[in-house]
mmCIF file of C-alpha atoms in Angstrom:
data_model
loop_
_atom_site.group_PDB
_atom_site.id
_atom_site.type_symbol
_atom_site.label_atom_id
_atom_site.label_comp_id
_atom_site.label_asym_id
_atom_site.label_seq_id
_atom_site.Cartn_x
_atom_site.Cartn_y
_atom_site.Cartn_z
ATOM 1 C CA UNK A 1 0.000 0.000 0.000
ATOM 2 C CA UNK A 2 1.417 3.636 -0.806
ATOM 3 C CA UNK A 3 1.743 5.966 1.868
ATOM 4 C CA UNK A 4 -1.263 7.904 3.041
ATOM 5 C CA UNK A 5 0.097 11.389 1.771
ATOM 6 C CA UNK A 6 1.269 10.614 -1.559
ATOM 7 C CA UNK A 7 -1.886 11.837 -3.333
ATOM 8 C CA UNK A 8 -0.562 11.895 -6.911
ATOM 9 C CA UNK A 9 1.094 9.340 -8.546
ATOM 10 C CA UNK A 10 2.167 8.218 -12.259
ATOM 11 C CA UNK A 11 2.877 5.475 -13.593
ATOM 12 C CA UNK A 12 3.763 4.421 -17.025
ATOM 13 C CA UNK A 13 3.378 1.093 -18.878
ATOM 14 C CA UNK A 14 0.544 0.821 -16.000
ATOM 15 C CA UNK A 15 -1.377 -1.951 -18.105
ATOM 16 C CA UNK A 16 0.071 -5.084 -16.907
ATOM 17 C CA UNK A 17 2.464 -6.652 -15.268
ATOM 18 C CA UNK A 18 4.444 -4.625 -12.847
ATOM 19 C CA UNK A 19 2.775 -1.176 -13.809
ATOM 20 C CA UNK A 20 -0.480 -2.618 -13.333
ATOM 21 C CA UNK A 21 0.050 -4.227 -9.961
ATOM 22 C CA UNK A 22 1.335 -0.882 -8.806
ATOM 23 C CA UNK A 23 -1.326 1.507 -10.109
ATOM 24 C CA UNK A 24 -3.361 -1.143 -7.637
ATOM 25 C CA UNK A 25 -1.172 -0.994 -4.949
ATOM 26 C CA UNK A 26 -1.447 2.985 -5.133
ATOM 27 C CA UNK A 27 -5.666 3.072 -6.020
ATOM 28 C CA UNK A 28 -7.353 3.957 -2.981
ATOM 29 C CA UNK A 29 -9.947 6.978 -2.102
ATOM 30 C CA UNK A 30 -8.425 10.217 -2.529
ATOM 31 C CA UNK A 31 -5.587 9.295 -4.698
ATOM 32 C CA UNK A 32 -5.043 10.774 -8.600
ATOM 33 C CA UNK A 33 -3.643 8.178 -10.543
ATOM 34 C CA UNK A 34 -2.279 9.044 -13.834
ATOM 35 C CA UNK A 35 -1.502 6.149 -16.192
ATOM 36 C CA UNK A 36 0.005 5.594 -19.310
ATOM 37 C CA UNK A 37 0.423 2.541 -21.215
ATOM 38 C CA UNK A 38 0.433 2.042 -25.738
ATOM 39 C CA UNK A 39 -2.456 -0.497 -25.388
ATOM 40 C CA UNK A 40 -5.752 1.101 -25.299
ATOM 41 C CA UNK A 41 -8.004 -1.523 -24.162
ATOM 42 C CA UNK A 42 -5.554 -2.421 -21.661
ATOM 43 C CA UNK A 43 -4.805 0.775 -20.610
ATOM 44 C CA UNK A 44 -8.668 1.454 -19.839
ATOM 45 C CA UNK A 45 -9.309 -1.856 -17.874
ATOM 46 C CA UNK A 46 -6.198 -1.277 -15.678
ATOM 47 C CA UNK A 47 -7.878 2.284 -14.869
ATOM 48 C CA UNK A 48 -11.459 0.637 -14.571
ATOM 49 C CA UNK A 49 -9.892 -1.736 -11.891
ATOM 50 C CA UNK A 50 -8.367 1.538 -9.677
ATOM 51 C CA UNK A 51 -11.539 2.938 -9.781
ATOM 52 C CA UNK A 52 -12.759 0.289 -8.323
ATOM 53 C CA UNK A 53 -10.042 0.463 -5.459
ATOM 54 C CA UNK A 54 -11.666 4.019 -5.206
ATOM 55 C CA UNK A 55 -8.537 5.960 -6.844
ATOM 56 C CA UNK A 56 -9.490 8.822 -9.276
ATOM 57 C CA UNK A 57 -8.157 8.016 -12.835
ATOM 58 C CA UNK A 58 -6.542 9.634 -15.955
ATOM 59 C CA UNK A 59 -5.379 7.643 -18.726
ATOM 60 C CA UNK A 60 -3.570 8.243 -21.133
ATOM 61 C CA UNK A 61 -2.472 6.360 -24.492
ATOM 62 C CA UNK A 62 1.314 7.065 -24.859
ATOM 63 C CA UNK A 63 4.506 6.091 -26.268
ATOM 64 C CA UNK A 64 7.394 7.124 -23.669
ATOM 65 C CA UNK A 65 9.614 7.571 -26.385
ATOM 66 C CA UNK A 66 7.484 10.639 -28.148
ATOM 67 C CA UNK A 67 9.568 13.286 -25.974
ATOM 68 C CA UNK A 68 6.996 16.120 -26.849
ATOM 69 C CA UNK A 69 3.876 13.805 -25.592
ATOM 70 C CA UNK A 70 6.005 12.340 -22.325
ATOM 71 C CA UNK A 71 6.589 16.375 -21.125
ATOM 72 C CA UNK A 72 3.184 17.021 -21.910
ATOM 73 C CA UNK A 73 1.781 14.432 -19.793
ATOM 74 C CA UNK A 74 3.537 15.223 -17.104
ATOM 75 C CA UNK A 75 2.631 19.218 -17.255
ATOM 76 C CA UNK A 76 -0.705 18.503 -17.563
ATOM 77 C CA UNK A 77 -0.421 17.140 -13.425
ATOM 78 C CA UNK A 78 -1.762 20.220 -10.911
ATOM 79 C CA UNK A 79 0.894 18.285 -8.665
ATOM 80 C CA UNK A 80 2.948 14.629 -8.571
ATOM 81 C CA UNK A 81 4.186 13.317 -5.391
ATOM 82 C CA UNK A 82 5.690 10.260 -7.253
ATOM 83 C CA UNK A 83 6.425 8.867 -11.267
ATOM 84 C CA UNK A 84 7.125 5.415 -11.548
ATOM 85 C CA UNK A 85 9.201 5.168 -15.053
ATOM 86 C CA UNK A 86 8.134 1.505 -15.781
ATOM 87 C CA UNK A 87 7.611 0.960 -19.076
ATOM 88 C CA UNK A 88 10.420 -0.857 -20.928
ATOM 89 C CA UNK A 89 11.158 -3.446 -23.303
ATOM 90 C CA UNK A 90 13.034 -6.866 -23.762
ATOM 91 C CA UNK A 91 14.736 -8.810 -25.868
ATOM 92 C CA UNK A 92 17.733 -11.367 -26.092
ATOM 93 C CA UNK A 93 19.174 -13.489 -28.624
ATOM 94 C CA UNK A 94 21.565 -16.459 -26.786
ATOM 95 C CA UNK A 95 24.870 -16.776 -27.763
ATOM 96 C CA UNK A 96 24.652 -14.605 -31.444
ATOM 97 C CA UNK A 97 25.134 -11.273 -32.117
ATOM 98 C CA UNK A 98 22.171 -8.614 -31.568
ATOM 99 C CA UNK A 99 20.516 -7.086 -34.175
ATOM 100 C CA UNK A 100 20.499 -3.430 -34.753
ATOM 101 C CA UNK A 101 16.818 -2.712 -34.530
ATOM 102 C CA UNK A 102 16.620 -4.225 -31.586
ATOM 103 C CA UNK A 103 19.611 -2.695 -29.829
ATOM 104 C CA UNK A 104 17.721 0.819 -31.038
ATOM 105 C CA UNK A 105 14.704 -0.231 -29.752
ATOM 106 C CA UNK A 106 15.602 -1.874 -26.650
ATOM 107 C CA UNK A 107 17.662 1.546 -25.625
ATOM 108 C CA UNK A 108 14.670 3.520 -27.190
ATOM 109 C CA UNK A 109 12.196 2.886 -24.565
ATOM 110 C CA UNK A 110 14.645 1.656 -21.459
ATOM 111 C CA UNK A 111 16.591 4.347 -21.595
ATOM 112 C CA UNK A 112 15.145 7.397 -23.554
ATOM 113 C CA UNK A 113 11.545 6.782 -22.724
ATOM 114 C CA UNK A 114 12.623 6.555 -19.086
ATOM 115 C CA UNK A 115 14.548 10.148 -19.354
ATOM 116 C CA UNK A 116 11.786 11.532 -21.291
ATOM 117 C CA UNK A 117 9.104 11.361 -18.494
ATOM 118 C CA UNK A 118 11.780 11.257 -15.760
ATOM 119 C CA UNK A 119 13.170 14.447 -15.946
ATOM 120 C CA UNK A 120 10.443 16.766 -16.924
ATOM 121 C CA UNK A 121 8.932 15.275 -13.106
ATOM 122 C CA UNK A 122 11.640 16.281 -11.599
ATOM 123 C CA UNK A 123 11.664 20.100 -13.329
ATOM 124 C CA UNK A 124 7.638 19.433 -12.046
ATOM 125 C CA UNK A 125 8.402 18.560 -8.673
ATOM 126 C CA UNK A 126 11.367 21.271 -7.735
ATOM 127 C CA UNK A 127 8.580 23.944 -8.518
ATOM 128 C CA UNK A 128 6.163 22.713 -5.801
ATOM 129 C CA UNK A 129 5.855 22.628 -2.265
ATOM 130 C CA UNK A 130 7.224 19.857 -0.166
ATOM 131 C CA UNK A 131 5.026 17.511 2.039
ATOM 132 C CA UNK A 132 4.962 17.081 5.869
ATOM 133 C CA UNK A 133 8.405 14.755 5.272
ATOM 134 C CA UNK A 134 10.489 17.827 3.736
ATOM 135 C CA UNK A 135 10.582 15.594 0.092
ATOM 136 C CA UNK A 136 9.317 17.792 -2.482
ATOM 137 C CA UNK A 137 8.720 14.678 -4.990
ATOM 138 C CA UNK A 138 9.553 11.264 -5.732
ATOM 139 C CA UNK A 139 10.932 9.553 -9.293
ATOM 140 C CA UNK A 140 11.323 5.450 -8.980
ATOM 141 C CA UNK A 141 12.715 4.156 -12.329
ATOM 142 C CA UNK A 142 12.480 0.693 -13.541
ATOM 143 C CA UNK A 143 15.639 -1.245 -13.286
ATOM 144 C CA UNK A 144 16.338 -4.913 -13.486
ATOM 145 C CA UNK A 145 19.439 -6.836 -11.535
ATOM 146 C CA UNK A 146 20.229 -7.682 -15.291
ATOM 147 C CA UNK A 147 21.423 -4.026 -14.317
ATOM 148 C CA UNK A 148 24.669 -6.254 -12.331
ATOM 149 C CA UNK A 149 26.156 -8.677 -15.022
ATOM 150 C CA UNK A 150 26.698 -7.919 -18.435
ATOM 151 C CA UNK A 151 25.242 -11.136 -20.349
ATOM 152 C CA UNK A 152 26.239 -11.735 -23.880
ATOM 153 C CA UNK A 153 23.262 -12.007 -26.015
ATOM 154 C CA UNK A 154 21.566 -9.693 -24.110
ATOM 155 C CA UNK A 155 23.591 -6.963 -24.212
ATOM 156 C CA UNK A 156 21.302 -3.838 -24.870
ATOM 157 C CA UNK A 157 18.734 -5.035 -22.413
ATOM 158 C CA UNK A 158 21.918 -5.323 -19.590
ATOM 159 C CA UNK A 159 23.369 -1.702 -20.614
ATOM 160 C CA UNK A 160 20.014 0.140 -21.006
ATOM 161 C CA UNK A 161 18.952 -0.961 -17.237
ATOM 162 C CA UNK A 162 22.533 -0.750 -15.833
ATOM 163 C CA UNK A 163 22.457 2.982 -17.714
ATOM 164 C CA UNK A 164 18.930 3.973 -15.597
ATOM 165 C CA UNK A 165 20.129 2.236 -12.216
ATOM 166 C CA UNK A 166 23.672 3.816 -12.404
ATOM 167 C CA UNK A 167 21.905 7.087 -13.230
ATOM 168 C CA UNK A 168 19.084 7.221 -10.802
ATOM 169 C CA UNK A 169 21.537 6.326 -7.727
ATOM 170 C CA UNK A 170 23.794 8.790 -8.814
ATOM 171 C CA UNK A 171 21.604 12.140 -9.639
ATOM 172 C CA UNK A 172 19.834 10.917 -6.284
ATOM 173 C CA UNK A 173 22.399 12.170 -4.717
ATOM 174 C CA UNK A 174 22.766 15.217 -6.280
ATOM 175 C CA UNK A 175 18.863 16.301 -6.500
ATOM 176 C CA UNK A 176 18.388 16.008 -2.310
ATOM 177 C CA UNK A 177 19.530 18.997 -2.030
ATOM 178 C CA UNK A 178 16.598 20.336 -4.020
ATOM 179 C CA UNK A 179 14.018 18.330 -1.703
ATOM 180 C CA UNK A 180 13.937 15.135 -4.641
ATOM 181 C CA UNK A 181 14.631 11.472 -4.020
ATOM 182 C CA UNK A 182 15.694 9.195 -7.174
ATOM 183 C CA UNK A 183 14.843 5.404 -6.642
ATOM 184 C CA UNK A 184 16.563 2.651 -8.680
ATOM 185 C CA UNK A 185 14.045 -0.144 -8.749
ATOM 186 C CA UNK A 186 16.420 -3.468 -9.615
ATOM 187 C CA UNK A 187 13.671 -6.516 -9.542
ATOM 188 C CA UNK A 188 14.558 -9.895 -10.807
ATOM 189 C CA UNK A 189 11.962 -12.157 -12.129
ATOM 190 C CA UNK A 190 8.666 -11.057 -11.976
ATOM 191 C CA UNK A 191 5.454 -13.322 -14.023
ATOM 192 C CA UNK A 192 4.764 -10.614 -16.183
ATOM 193 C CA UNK A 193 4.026 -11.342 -20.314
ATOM 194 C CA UNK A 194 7.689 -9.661 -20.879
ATOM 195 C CA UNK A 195 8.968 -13.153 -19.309
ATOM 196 C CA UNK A 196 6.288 -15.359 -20.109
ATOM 197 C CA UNK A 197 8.310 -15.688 -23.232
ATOM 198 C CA UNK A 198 11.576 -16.841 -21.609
ATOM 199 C CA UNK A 199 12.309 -20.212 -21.821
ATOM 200 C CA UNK A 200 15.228 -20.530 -19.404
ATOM 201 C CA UNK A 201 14.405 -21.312 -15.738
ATOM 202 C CA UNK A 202 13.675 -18.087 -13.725
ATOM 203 C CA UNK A 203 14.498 -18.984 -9.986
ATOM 204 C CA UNK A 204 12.714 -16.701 -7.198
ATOM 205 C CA UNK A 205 9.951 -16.230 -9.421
ATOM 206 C CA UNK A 206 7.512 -13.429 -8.064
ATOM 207 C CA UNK A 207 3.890 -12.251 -8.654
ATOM 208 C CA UNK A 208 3.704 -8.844 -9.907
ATOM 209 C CA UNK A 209 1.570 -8.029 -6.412
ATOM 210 C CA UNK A 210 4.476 -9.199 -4.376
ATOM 211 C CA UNK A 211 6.831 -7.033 -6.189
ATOM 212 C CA UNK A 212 4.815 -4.378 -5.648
ATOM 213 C CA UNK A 213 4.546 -4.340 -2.400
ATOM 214 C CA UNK A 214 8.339 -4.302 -2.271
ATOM 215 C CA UNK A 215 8.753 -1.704 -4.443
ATOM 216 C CA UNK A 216 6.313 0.648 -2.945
ATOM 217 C CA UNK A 217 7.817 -0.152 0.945
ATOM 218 C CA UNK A 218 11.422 0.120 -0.428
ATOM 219 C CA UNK A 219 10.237 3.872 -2.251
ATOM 220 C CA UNK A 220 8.736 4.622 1.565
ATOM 221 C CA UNK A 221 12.087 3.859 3.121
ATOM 222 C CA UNK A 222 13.656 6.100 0.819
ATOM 223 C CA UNK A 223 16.348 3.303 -0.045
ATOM 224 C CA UNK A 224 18.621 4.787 -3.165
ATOM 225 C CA UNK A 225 18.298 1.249 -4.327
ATOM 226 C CA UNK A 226 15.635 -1.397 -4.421
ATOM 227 C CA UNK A 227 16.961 -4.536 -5.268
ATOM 228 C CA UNK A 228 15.388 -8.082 -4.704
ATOM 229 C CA UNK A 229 14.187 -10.611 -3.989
ATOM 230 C CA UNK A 230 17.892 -10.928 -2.101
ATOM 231 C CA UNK A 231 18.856 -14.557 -3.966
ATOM 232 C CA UNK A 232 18.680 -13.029 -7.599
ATOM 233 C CA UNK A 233 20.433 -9.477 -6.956
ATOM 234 C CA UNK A 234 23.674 -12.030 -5.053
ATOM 235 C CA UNK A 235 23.325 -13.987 -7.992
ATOM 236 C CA UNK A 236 23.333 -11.526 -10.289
ATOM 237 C CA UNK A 237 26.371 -9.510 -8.570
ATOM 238 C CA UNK A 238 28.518 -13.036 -8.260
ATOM 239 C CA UNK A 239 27.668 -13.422 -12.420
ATOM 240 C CA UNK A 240 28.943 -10.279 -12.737
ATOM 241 C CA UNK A 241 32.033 -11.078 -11.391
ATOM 242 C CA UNK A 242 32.727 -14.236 -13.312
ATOM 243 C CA UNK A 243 35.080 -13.893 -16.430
ATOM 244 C CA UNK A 244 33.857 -13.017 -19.483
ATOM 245 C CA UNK A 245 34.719 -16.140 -21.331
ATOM 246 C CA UNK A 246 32.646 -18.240 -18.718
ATOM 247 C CA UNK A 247 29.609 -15.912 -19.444
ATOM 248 C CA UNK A 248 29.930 -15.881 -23.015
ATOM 249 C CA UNK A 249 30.596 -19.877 -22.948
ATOM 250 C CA UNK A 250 26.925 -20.238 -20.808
ATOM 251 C CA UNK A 251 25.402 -17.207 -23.218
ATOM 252 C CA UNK A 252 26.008 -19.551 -25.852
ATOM 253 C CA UNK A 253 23.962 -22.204 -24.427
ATOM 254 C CA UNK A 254 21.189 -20.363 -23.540
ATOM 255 C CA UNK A 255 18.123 -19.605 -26.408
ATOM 256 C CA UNK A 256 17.090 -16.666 -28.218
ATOM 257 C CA UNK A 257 14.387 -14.092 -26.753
ATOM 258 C CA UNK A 258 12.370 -12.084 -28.808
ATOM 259 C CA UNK A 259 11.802 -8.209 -27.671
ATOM 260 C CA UNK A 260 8.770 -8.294 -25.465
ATOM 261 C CA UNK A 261 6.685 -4.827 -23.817
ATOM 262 C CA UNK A 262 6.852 -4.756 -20.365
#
């Protein structure tokens, strides 16, 4: 559940999977909920569900990557007390070499899309009062602990999250000082139709509600970064560490993903 005095929140790619189970975990009375998402009809039953929970609702069909259409969502807020930058892609493709289009994509939305509604909350935030807590706003963006190990095969999917984590931890520090807190969300495997696809096992497994929950209490904390579960993120970190000719050797055995919305 998000904290009583967060009143305003966004959330992109809030029609299923993570985004989804968040806009719920956020919907209750006297909460604006502004949601984004490319897939109309999904979009609109994700909002017809917070209603539900009570939450007031704005949707809005949009493509993160459309800079112009990102700000303008965001401006069109009276106030935001917290964006959750959530809508990425996937894609892998085992032990060969990635294609172009889908390096350009992956990067597109992971990294672009997550600057282009990222930053124009923050410029939205710094103008507003803070709450009872001092914080004047919050930003949480979408990471992954694929954010850890660079994995052959995977390799614009690994660099677009590490390029979000490594840049949310690190202008956190510099925007405090303006009242903001940056969040680096680093999940690992979450049942979601981005990894319904994968067929490689995917230990720790978690609902998108139980992520959720972990993402909104780690936000409340105010940790920097919110990794888990705790298995994954050491796994991850140890991969990381391993040579690069091991990783490429087990790359090679592992098969291709096609790009998936998250």
């Amino acid at each position: 559940m998000a904290r009583r005095d967060w009143t305003t929140i966004a959330i992109t790619g809030a029609s299923s999977g993570l985004g989804l189970a968040l806009a719920l975990g956020c919907a209750r009375p006297g909460v604006m909920l502004h949601l984004t998402g490319r897939d109309e009809a999904r979009l609109a039953g994700a909002a017809n569900r917070c209603r539900a929970a009570g939450a007031q609702v704005r949707e809005t069909t949009l493509d993160v990557r459309d800079a112009g259409s990102a700000a303008r969502w965001v401006e069109g807020m009276d106030r935001l007390d917290l964006l959750v930058a959530n809508a990425g892609v996937s894609g892998g493709t085992g032990g060969v070499a990635e294609p172009s289009g889908q390096t350009r994509a992956i990067f597109a939305t992971n990294v672009t899309g997550v600057l282009n509604t990222a930053l124009p909350a923050l410029d939205r935030m710094a103008a507003q009062p803070p709450g009872a807590d001092g914080i004047r706003g919050r930003v949480a963006v979408i990471a992954s602990v694929a954010a850890f190990v660079a994995t052959p095969g995977a390799a614009a999917y690994c660099a677009s999250k590490a390029a979000v984590q490594r840049w949310a931890e690190a202008h956190d520090a510099t925007e405090r000082h303006r009242g903001l807190r940056i969040h680096a969300v680093c999940p690992g495997y979450i049942r979601t139709p981005m990894t319904a696809v994968n067929d490689f096992p995917m230990p720790f497994l978690l609902t998108p509600e139980a992520a959720a929950r972990r993402v909104l209490r780690g936000i409340e904390a105010g940790r920097a970064r919110i990794a888990f579960p705790w298995p994954t993120y050491a796994m991850a970190r140890l991969a990381g560490a391993l040579p690069m000719v091991l990783r490429a050797a087990i790359a090679a055995r592992l098969p291709a993903k096609p790009v998936g919305r998250g």
